[in-house]
């Protein structure tokens, strides 16, 4: 069986060398899934399909054929992503039809040799109504959302990597609560065709893993152009795995912004961020956030809910009694935004992209909380506040969750690292330097 400390690349190398079969790797993960069933991380598992695929990968290896970067690697995908012959549930009784084709990103994973185990739980249509999933660190707490099952599946060791999505804070926040690494690459890096559309302007894909190396490796596998996705980047992609394995040419510089909503942070979160800044001495600068940040929060909401209303209206779901009250209220709010408000919000989004292009001429990364603090209790009935991700998502910037802090109750809290648009490899390189430096200093 793969060692828990092994990266995906190391395990794939063991498979390539014949020291481990893909079937053994997949069987190990399926056993973990069964043992962790009480967490509710998965909406659908197809053991027969996964084992047949693993056997196929083993035959390819024995034939001496080319092996992919994810050869034999078990993976879970959020249940808003279509996988052929699996139910497309989206966390709602309004869905559940069996897909007749893969999402583009699933094709990319399988082209790299991955084995899809099944679908991970999502909140209702990837909005705020909680999923049934529990936090693996303590089942009394929420794993966050909306990519609840993907975060929990990685945190509990079901799979080494799982795919999620983020329209506001749906990757970075659950990673923070569950204590795992996560990445939301730059908007346009991972194609979205075959993923349930909530907001075409803001929807972005992401992933959860147990190391920075794994994030880089899997992001590269997913990083393909799809001309059918209007936001897909028709240009060469950053080499993320190369980035995470590289040393920066000089020690990086960091910025911490005094955010207008920082009063929402827990005391432990604020103190943890201050201690990290102190450990970096002269390499971090604390700056006042631009006054426009509160305006950006509003712009994000206008774009998000206007586009969500239009998407649900096209599906004929607006009047459905199967929608939760919280989603119904959000869609009603989206219906009431005027067209000029929506267009102004889109203009604001374009202006913030330009602002950050200039900002990152002086800094390698921004350090920010991933969430306000520890996970909320499950019985509180919500998935936590995504506000610490909103601005970065609006701007489409690449972001990471680094699981290096603990709250007053002993639960995980993440540090969010934010990079320049389409400079994802540099962000991973900076994060590797940061983690190595902090751990060497005994600060994490």
Coordinates of C-alpha atoms in Angstrom, one line a residue:
X1 CA 0.0 0.0 0.0
X2 CA 1.2 3.6 -0.6
X3 CA 2.7 5.3 2.4
X4 CA 0.6 8.1 3.8
X5 CA 3.5 10.5 3.4
X6 CA 4.1 9.6 -0.3
X7 CA 3.2 12.0 -3.0
X8 CA 1.1 11.0 -6.0
X9 CA 4.2 11.2 -8.2
X10 CA 6.1 8.9 -5.8
X11 CA 3.2 6.4 -5.8
X12 CA 2.8 6.5 -9.5
X13 CA 6.5 5.8 -9.8
X14 CA 6.0 2.7 -7.5
X15 CA 3.3 1.6 -9.9
X16 CA 5.5 2.1 -12.9
X17 CA 8.3 0.1 -11.3
X18 CA 5.9 -2.8 -10.5
X19 CA 6.3 -2.3 -6.7
X20 CA 2.5 -1.5 -6.4
X21 CA -0.5 -2.3 -8.6
X22 CA -3.1 0.3 -9.4
X23 CA -5.6 -2.3 -8.2
X24 CA -4.0 -2.4 -4.8
X25 CA -4.0 1.4 -4.6
X26 CA -7.7 1.6 -5.6
X27 CA -8.7 -1.3 -3.2
X28 CA -6.9 0.5 -0.4
X29 CA -8.9 3.7 -1.1
X30 CA -12.2 1.8 -1.4
X31 CA -11.6 0.2 2.0
X32 CA -11.0 3.7 3.4
X33 CA -14.3 4.9 1.9
X34 CA -16.2 2.0 3.5
X35 CA -14.5 2.7 6.9
X36 CA -15.3 6.4 6.7
X37 CA -18.9 6.0 5.5
X38 CA -20.3 7.8 8.6
X39 CA -18.7 11.0 7.4
X40 CA -21.0 11.2 4.4
X41 CA -18.3 12.4 2.0
X42 CA -19.6 10.5 -1.1
X43 CA -22.8 10.7 -2.9
X44 CA -22.0 7.8 -5.3
X45 CA -19.3 5.2 -5.5
X46 CA -18.8 2.7 -8.3
X47 CA -16.5 0.0 -7.0
X48 CA -16.8 -2.3 -10.0
X49 CA -16.0 0.6 -12.5
X50 CA -13.1 1.7 -10.4
X51 CA -11.6 -1.8 -10.1
X52 CA -12.0 -2.4 -13.8
X53 CA -10.3 0.8 -14.6
X54 CA -7.5 -0.1 -12.2
X55 CA -7.0 -3.4 -13.9
X56 CA -6.9 -1.6 -17.3
X57 CA -4.1 0.6 -16.0
X58 CA -2.2 -2.4 -14.7
X59 CA -2.5 -4.1 -18.1
X60 CA -1.2 -0.9 -19.8
X61 CA 1.9 -0.9 -17.5
X62 CA 2.6 -4.6 -18.1
X63 CA 2.3 -4.0 -21.9
X64 CA 5.1 -1.5 -21.7
X65 CA 2.8 1.3 -23.0
X66 CA 3.2 5.0 -22.1
X67 CA 2.1 5.9 -18.5
X68 CA 0.4 9.1 -17.5
X69 CA 1.3 11.4 -14.7
X70 CA -1.7 10.1 -12.6
X71 CA -1.4 6.5 -13.7
X72 CA -3.6 4.4 -11.4
X73 CA -4.3 7.3 -9.0
X74 CA -7.8 7.1 -7.3
X75 CA -9.7 10.4 -7.4
X76 CA -13.1 11.8 -6.3
X77 CA -15.0 14.5 -8.2
X78 CA -17.6 16.8 -6.8
X79 CA -21.2 15.9 -7.7
X80 CA -21.7 18.9 -9.9
X81 CA -19.2 17.4 -12.4
X82 CA -20.5 15.0 -15.0
X83 CA -19.0 11.5 -15.1
X84 CA -20.3 9.1 -17.7
X85 CA -22.6 6.4 -16.3
X86 CA -22.7 8.1 -12.9
X87 CA -25.7 10.0 -11.5
X88 CA -25.4 13.8 -11.8
X89 CA -26.9 14.7 -8.4
X90 CA -25.8 18.3 -7.6
X91 CA -27.0 17.9 -4.1
X92 CA -30.7 18.2 -5.1
X93 CA -33.7 15.9 -5.8
X94 CA -34.2 18.0 -8.9
X95 CA -31.2 16.3 -10.5
X96 CA -29.9 12.7 -10.4
X97 CA -30.0 11.7 -14.1
X98 CA -27.2 9.4 -15.3
X99 CA -24.6 11.3 -17.4
X100 CA -24.0 10.1 -20.9
X101 CA -20.6 11.8 -21.1
X102 CA -17.7 13.1 -19.1
X103 CA -17.0 16.6 -18.2
X104 CA -13.9 17.8 -20.1
X105 CA -11.8 17.8 -16.8
X106 CA -12.8 14.2 -16.2
X107 CA -11.5 13.3 -19.7
X108 CA -8.3 15.1 -18.8
X109 CA -7.9 13.2 -15.6
X110 CA -8.5 9.8 -17.3
X111 CA -6.1 10.7 -20.1
X112 CA -3.4 11.1 -17.4
X113 CA -4.3 7.6 -16.1
X114 CA -6.5 8.5 -13.1
X115 CA -9.2 6.2 -11.7
X116 CA -12.4 8.0 -10.8
X117 CA -13.9 6.3 -7.7
X118 CA -17.1 8.3 -7.6
X119 CA -18.9 11.5 -6.8
X120 CA -18.3 13.5 -3.6
X121 CA -21.1 15.3 -1.8
X122 CA -21.9 18.9 -2.6
X123 CA -24.2 21.4 -1.0
X124 CA -27.4 22.0 -2.9
X125 CA -26.4 23.1 -6.4
X126 CA -23.0 24.3 -4.8
X127 CA -24.8 27.1 -2.9
X128 CA -25.0 27.5 0.9
X129 CA -27.6 24.9 2.1
X130 CA -25.3 22.3 3.9
X131 CA -24.6 18.8 2.7
X132 CA -24.8 15.8 5.0
X133 CA -21.0 15.6 5.2
X134 CA -19.3 15.8 8.6
X135 CA -15.9 17.2 9.4
X136 CA -13.3 14.4 9.7
X137 CA -11.5 16.2 12.5
X138 CA -14.7 16.2 14.7
X139 CA -18.1 15.1 13.4
X140 CA -19.8 17.7 15.5
X141 CA -18.5 20.3 13.1
X142 CA -19.1 21.4 9.5
X143 CA -16.6 20.6 6.8
X144 CA -17.6 23.8 5.1
X145 CA -19.0 24.1 1.6
X146 CA -19.8 23.8 -1.1
X147 CA -17.1 21.3 -1.9
X148 CA -17.8 19.5 1.4
X149 CA -17.3 15.9 0.3
X150 CA -14.2 16.6 -1.7
X151 CA -12.5 18.3 1.3
X152 CA -13.6 15.6 3.8
X153 CA -12.6 12.7 1.4
X154 CA -9.0 14.0 1.3
X155 CA -8.9 14.9 5.0
X156 CA -10.0 11.4 6.0
X157 CA -7.6 9.6 3.6
X158 CA -10.2 8.2 1.3
X159 CA -8.4 9.5 -1.8
X160 CA -5.1 11.4 -2.3
X161 CA -6.9 14.1 -4.3
X162 CA -10.4 15.3 -5.0
X163 CA -11.8 17.9 -7.4
X164 CA -14.1 20.8 -6.3
X165 CA -15.4 24.1 -7.5
X166 CA -15.4 27.7 -6.2
X167 CA -17.8 30.5 -7.1
X168 CA -17.0 32.4 -3.8
X169 CA -15.1 30.3 -1.2
X170 CA -16.1 26.7 -1.9
X171 CA -12.7 25.2 -2.2
X172 CA -10.4 27.3 0.1
X173 CA -12.9 27.5 3.0
X174 CA -13.6 23.7 3.4
X175 CA -9.9 23.0 3.0
X176 CA -9.3 25.4 5.9
X177 CA -11.9 23.7 8.1
X178 CA -10.8 20.2 7.2
X179 CA -7.1 20.8 7.4
X180 CA -5.9 19.9 3.9
X181 CA -4.0 21.6 1.1
X182 CA -6.1 23.1 -1.7
X183 CA -5.7 25.2 -4.8
X184 CA -8.1 27.3 -6.8
X185 CA -6.0 27.9 -10.0
X186 CA -6.4 31.1 -12.0
X187 CA -9.7 31.5 -13.7
X188 CA -9.6 29.8 -17.1
X189 CA -6.9 27.3 -16.3
X190 CA -9.3 24.3 -15.8
X191 CA -12.2 24.0 -18.3
X192 CA -15.7 23.9 -17.0
X193 CA -17.7 22.2 -19.8
X194 CA -19.7 19.4 -18.2
X195 CA -19.9 21.2 -14.8
X196 CA -23.2 22.5 -13.4
X197 CA -23.2 26.2 -14.2
X198 CA -24.1 28.5 -11.4
X199 CA -22.3 31.7 -12.5
X200 CA -20.4 31.6 -15.8
X201 CA -18.4 34.7 -14.9
X202 CA -17.3 33.5 -11.4
X203 CA -17.4 29.6 -11.5
X204 CA -13.9 28.2 -11.2
X205 CA -12.5 24.7 -10.5
X206 CA -10.2 23.7 -7.7
X207 CA -8.7 20.7 -6.0
X208 CA -7.8 19.2 -2.6
X209 CA -4.7 17.2 -1.8
X210 CA -2.3 16.3 1.0
X211 CA 0.7 18.2 -0.4
X212 CA 1.7 21.1 -2.6
X213 CA 3.4 18.6 -5.0
X214 CA 0.2 16.8 -5.5
X215 CA -1.7 20.1 -6.2
X216 CA 0.9 21.0 -8.8
X217 CA 0.9 17.6 -10.5
X218 CA -2.9 17.4 -10.8
X219 CA -3.4 21.0 -11.8
X220 CA -1.0 20.3 -14.7
X221 CA -3.1 17.3 -15.8
X222 CA -6.3 19.5 -15.7
X223 CA -4.8 22.5 -17.4
X224 CA -6.1 22.2 -20.9
X225 CA -7.7 24.6 -23.3
X226 CA -11.4 24.1 -24.3
X227 CA -12.7 26.5 -26.9
X228 CA -16.3 25.8 -25.8
X229 CA -15.6 27.4 -22.5
X230 CA -15.5 31.2 -23.1
X231 CA -13.1 31.8 -20.1
X232 CA -10.7 29.0 -21.0
X233 CA -7.3 30.4 -21.7
X234 CA -6.0 29.9 -25.3
X235 CA -2.4 30.2 -24.4
X236 CA 0.5 28.1 -22.9
X237 CA -0.1 27.1 -19.3
X238 CA 2.2 27.6 -16.3
X239 CA 4.0 24.3 -15.3
X240 CA 2.7 24.0 -11.8
X241 CA 4.6 20.8 -10.8
X242 CA 7.8 22.3 -12.1
X243 CA 7.0 25.5 -10.1
X244 CA 6.5 23.7 -6.8
X245 CA 9.7 21.7 -7.3
X246 CA 11.7 24.9 -8.0
X247 CA 13.6 27.4 -5.8
X248 CA 12.8 31.1 -6.2
X249 CA 15.6 33.2 -7.6
X250 CA 15.5 35.4 -4.5
X251 CA 13.5 35.3 -1.2
X252 CA 9.9 36.3 -2.0
X253 CA 8.1 39.4 -0.6
X254 CA 4.6 39.1 0.9
X255 CA 1.8 41.5 1.5
X256 CA -0.9 41.3 4.2
X257 CA -3.9 43.6 3.6
X258 CA -5.8 45.1 6.5
X259 CA -9.2 44.0 5.2
X260 CA -12.3 46.0 6.0
X261 CA -14.0 42.8 7.3
X262 CA -11.1 41.7 9.5
X263 CA -13.2 42.1 12.5
X264 CA -14.9 38.8 11.5
X265 CA -11.7 36.9 12.2
X266 CA -11.4 34.9 15.4
X267 CA -8.7 35.9 17.8
X268 CA -6.7 32.8 17.1
X269 CA -6.8 33.5 13.4
X270 CA -5.6 37.1 13.9
X271 CA -2.8 36.0 16.3
X272 CA -1.7 33.2 14.0
X273 CA -1.4 35.5 11.0
X274 CA 0.5 38.0 13.1
X275 CA 3.0 35.3 14.3
X276 CA 3.5 34.2 10.7
X277 CA 4.2 37.8 9.7
X278 CA 6.7 38.2 12.5
X279 CA 8.5 35.0 11.5
X280 CA 9.1 36.5 8.0
X281 CA 10.7 39.6 9.5
X282 CA 11.4 42.1 6.7
X283 CA 9.8 40.1 3.9
X284 CA 6.2 41.0 4.7
X285 CA 4.5 44.4 4.4
X286 CA 1.2 45.2 6.1
X287 CA -0.9 47.5 3.9
X288 CA -4.4 49.0 4.2
X289 CA -6.7 47.4 1.7
X290 CA -8.0 49.7 -1.0
X291 CA -11.2 51.4 -0.1
X292 CA -12.9 49.6 -3.0
X293 CA -12.8 46.2 -1.3
X294 CA -16.3 46.6 0.2
X295 CA -17.5 47.6 -3.2
X296 CA -16.0 44.4 -4.6
X297 CA -17.9 42.3 -2.2
X298 CA -21.1 43.9 -3.4
X299 CA -20.1 43.5 -7.1
X300 CA -19.4 39.8 -6.5
X301 CA -22.9 39.3 -5.1
X302 CA -24.6 41.1 -7.9
X303 CA -22.8 39.1 -10.6
X304 CA -23.2 35.8 -8.7
X305 CA -26.9 36.0 -8.0
X306 CA -28.0 37.7 -11.2
X307 CA -26.3 34.9 -13.2
X308 CA -27.6 32.2 -10.9
X309 CA -31.2 33.4 -11.3
X310 CA -30.8 33.3 -15.1
X311 CA -29.3 29.8 -15.0
X312 CA -32.1 28.4 -12.8
X313 CA -34.7 30.2 -14.8
X314 CA -33.4 28.5 -18.0
X315 CA -33.7 25.1 -16.2
X316 CA -37.3 25.9 -15.1
X317 CA -36.3 25.4 -11.5
X318 CA -37.2 28.8 -10.1
X319 CA -40.7 27.9 -8.8
X320 CA -39.7 24.4 -7.7
X321 CA -40.8 23.4 -4.1
X322 CA -37.6 21.2 -4.0
X323 CA -35.4 24.2 -3.7
X324 CA -34.3 25.1 -0.1
X325 CA -35.5 28.4 1.4
X326 CA -32.0 29.8 1.5
X327 CA -31.5 29.1 -2.2
X328 CA -35.0 30.5 -3.1
X329 CA -34.2 33.7 -1.3
X330 CA -30.9 34.1 -3.0
X331 CA -32.4 33.6 -6.4
X332 CA -35.2 36.1 -5.6
X333 CA -32.5 38.6 -4.7
X334 CA -30.7 37.9 -8.0
X335 CA -34.0 38.4 -9.9
X336 CA -34.3 41.9 -8.5
X337 CA -30.9 43.3 -9.5
X338 CA -31.3 45.8 -12.4
X339 CA -29.4 45.2 -15.6
X340 CA -27.3 48.4 -15.1
X341 CA -26.3 47.2 -11.6
X342 CA -25.1 43.9 -13.2
X343 CA -23.2 45.7 -15.9
X344 CA -21.6 48.0 -13.4
X345 CA -20.5 45.0 -11.3
X346 CA -18.9 43.5 -14.4
X347 CA -17.0 46.7 -15.0
X348 CA -15.8 46.7 -11.4
X349 CA -14.6 43.1 -11.8
X350 CA -12.5 44.2 -14.8
X351 CA -11.0 47.1 -12.9
X352 CA -9.9 44.9 -10.0
X353 CA -8.1 42.5 -12.4
X354 CA -6.1 45.5 -13.6
X355 CA -5.4 46.7 -10.0
X356 CA -3.9 43.3 -9.1
X357 CA -1.8 43.1 -12.2
X358 CA 0.0 46.2 -11.0
X359 CA 0.0 45.1 -7.3
X360 CA 1.9 41.9 -8.0
X361 CA 4.8 43.8 -9.6
X362 CA 6.0 44.5 -6.0
X363 CA 4.9 41.3 -4.2
X364 CA 5.1 37.6 -4.8
X365 CA 2.0 36.7 -2.8
X366 CA -0.7 38.1 -0.5
X367 CA -1.2 36.3 2.9
X368 CA -4.8 36.2 4.1
X369 CA -7.0 34.0 6.3
X370 CA -8.7 31.2 4.4
X371 CA -11.7 31.6 6.6
X372 CA -12.7 33.6 9.7
X373 CA -11.5 30.8 12.0
X374 CA -12.4 27.2 12.9
X375 CA -15.3 25.4 11.4
X376 CA -18.8 26.1 12.7
X377 CA -20.8 23.5 14.5
X378 CA -22.7 21.2 12.2
X379 CA -26.0 21.9 14.0
X380 CA -25.7 25.6 13.3
X381 CA -27.0 24.8 9.9
X382 CA -24.5 26.8 7.8
X383 CA -21.1 26.2 6.1
X384 CA -19.3 29.3 7.3
X385 CA -18.7 32.7 5.9
X386 CA -16.9 32.8 2.5
X387 CA -16.0 36.5 2.6
X388 CA -12.2 35.9 3.0
X389 CA -12.2 34.4 -0.5
X390 CA -14.7 36.7 -2.3
X391 CA -12.3 39.4 -3.6
X392 CA -9.7 36.9 -4.9
X393 CA -12.4 34.8 -6.6
X394 CA -13.9 37.9 -8.2
X395 CA -10.5 38.8 -9.7
X396 CA -9.9 35.1 -10.7
X397 CA -6.6 35.0 -8.9
X398 CA -4.9 31.7 -8.0
X399 CA -5.2 30.9 -4.3
X400 CA -3.9 28.2 -2.0
X401 CA -4.9 26.9 1.4
X402 CA -1.9 26.0 3.6
X403 CA -3.1 23.9 6.6
X404 CA -0.7 25.3 9.2
X405 CA -2.8 26.9 12.0
X406 CA -5.0 25.7 14.8
X407 CA -7.9 27.5 16.4
X408 CA -8.7 27.8 20.1
X409 CA -10.7 24.6 20.0
X410 CA -7.9 22.7 18.4
X411 CA -9.5 22.5 14.9
X412 CA -7.6 23.4 11.7
X413 CA -7.4 26.9 10.3
X414 CA -5.8 27.6 7.0
X415 CA -3.5 30.4 5.7
X416 CA -4.6 31.6 2.3
X417 CA -1.8 32.5 -0.2
X418 CA -2.9 34.5 -3.2
X419 CA -0.9 35.0 -6.4
X420 CA -0.9 37.0 -9.6
X421 CA -3.3 36.0 -12.3
X422 CA -2.0 33.1 -14.5
X423 CA 1.2 33.0 -12.5
X424 CA 0.2 29.8 -10.7
X425 CA 3.6 28.1 -10.9
X426 CA 5.2 31.1 -9.2
X427 CA 2.6 30.9 -6.5
X428 CA 3.3 27.3 -5.8
X429 CA 7.1 28.0 -5.9
X430 CA 6.5 30.7 -3.3
X431 CA 4.4 28.5 -1.1
X432 CA 7.0 25.8 -1.1
X433 CA 9.6 28.3 -0.1
X434 CA 7.3 29.6 2.6
X435 CA 6.5 26.2 4.0
X436 CA 10.1 25.1 4.1
X437 CA 11.2 28.3 5.8
X438 CA 8.4 28.3 8.4
X439 CA 8.9 24.7 9.3
X440 CA 12.7 25.1 9.5
X441 CA 12.1 28.0 11.9
X442 CA 9.8 25.8 14.0
X443 CA 6.9 28.1 13.5
X444 CA 4.4 25.6 12.1

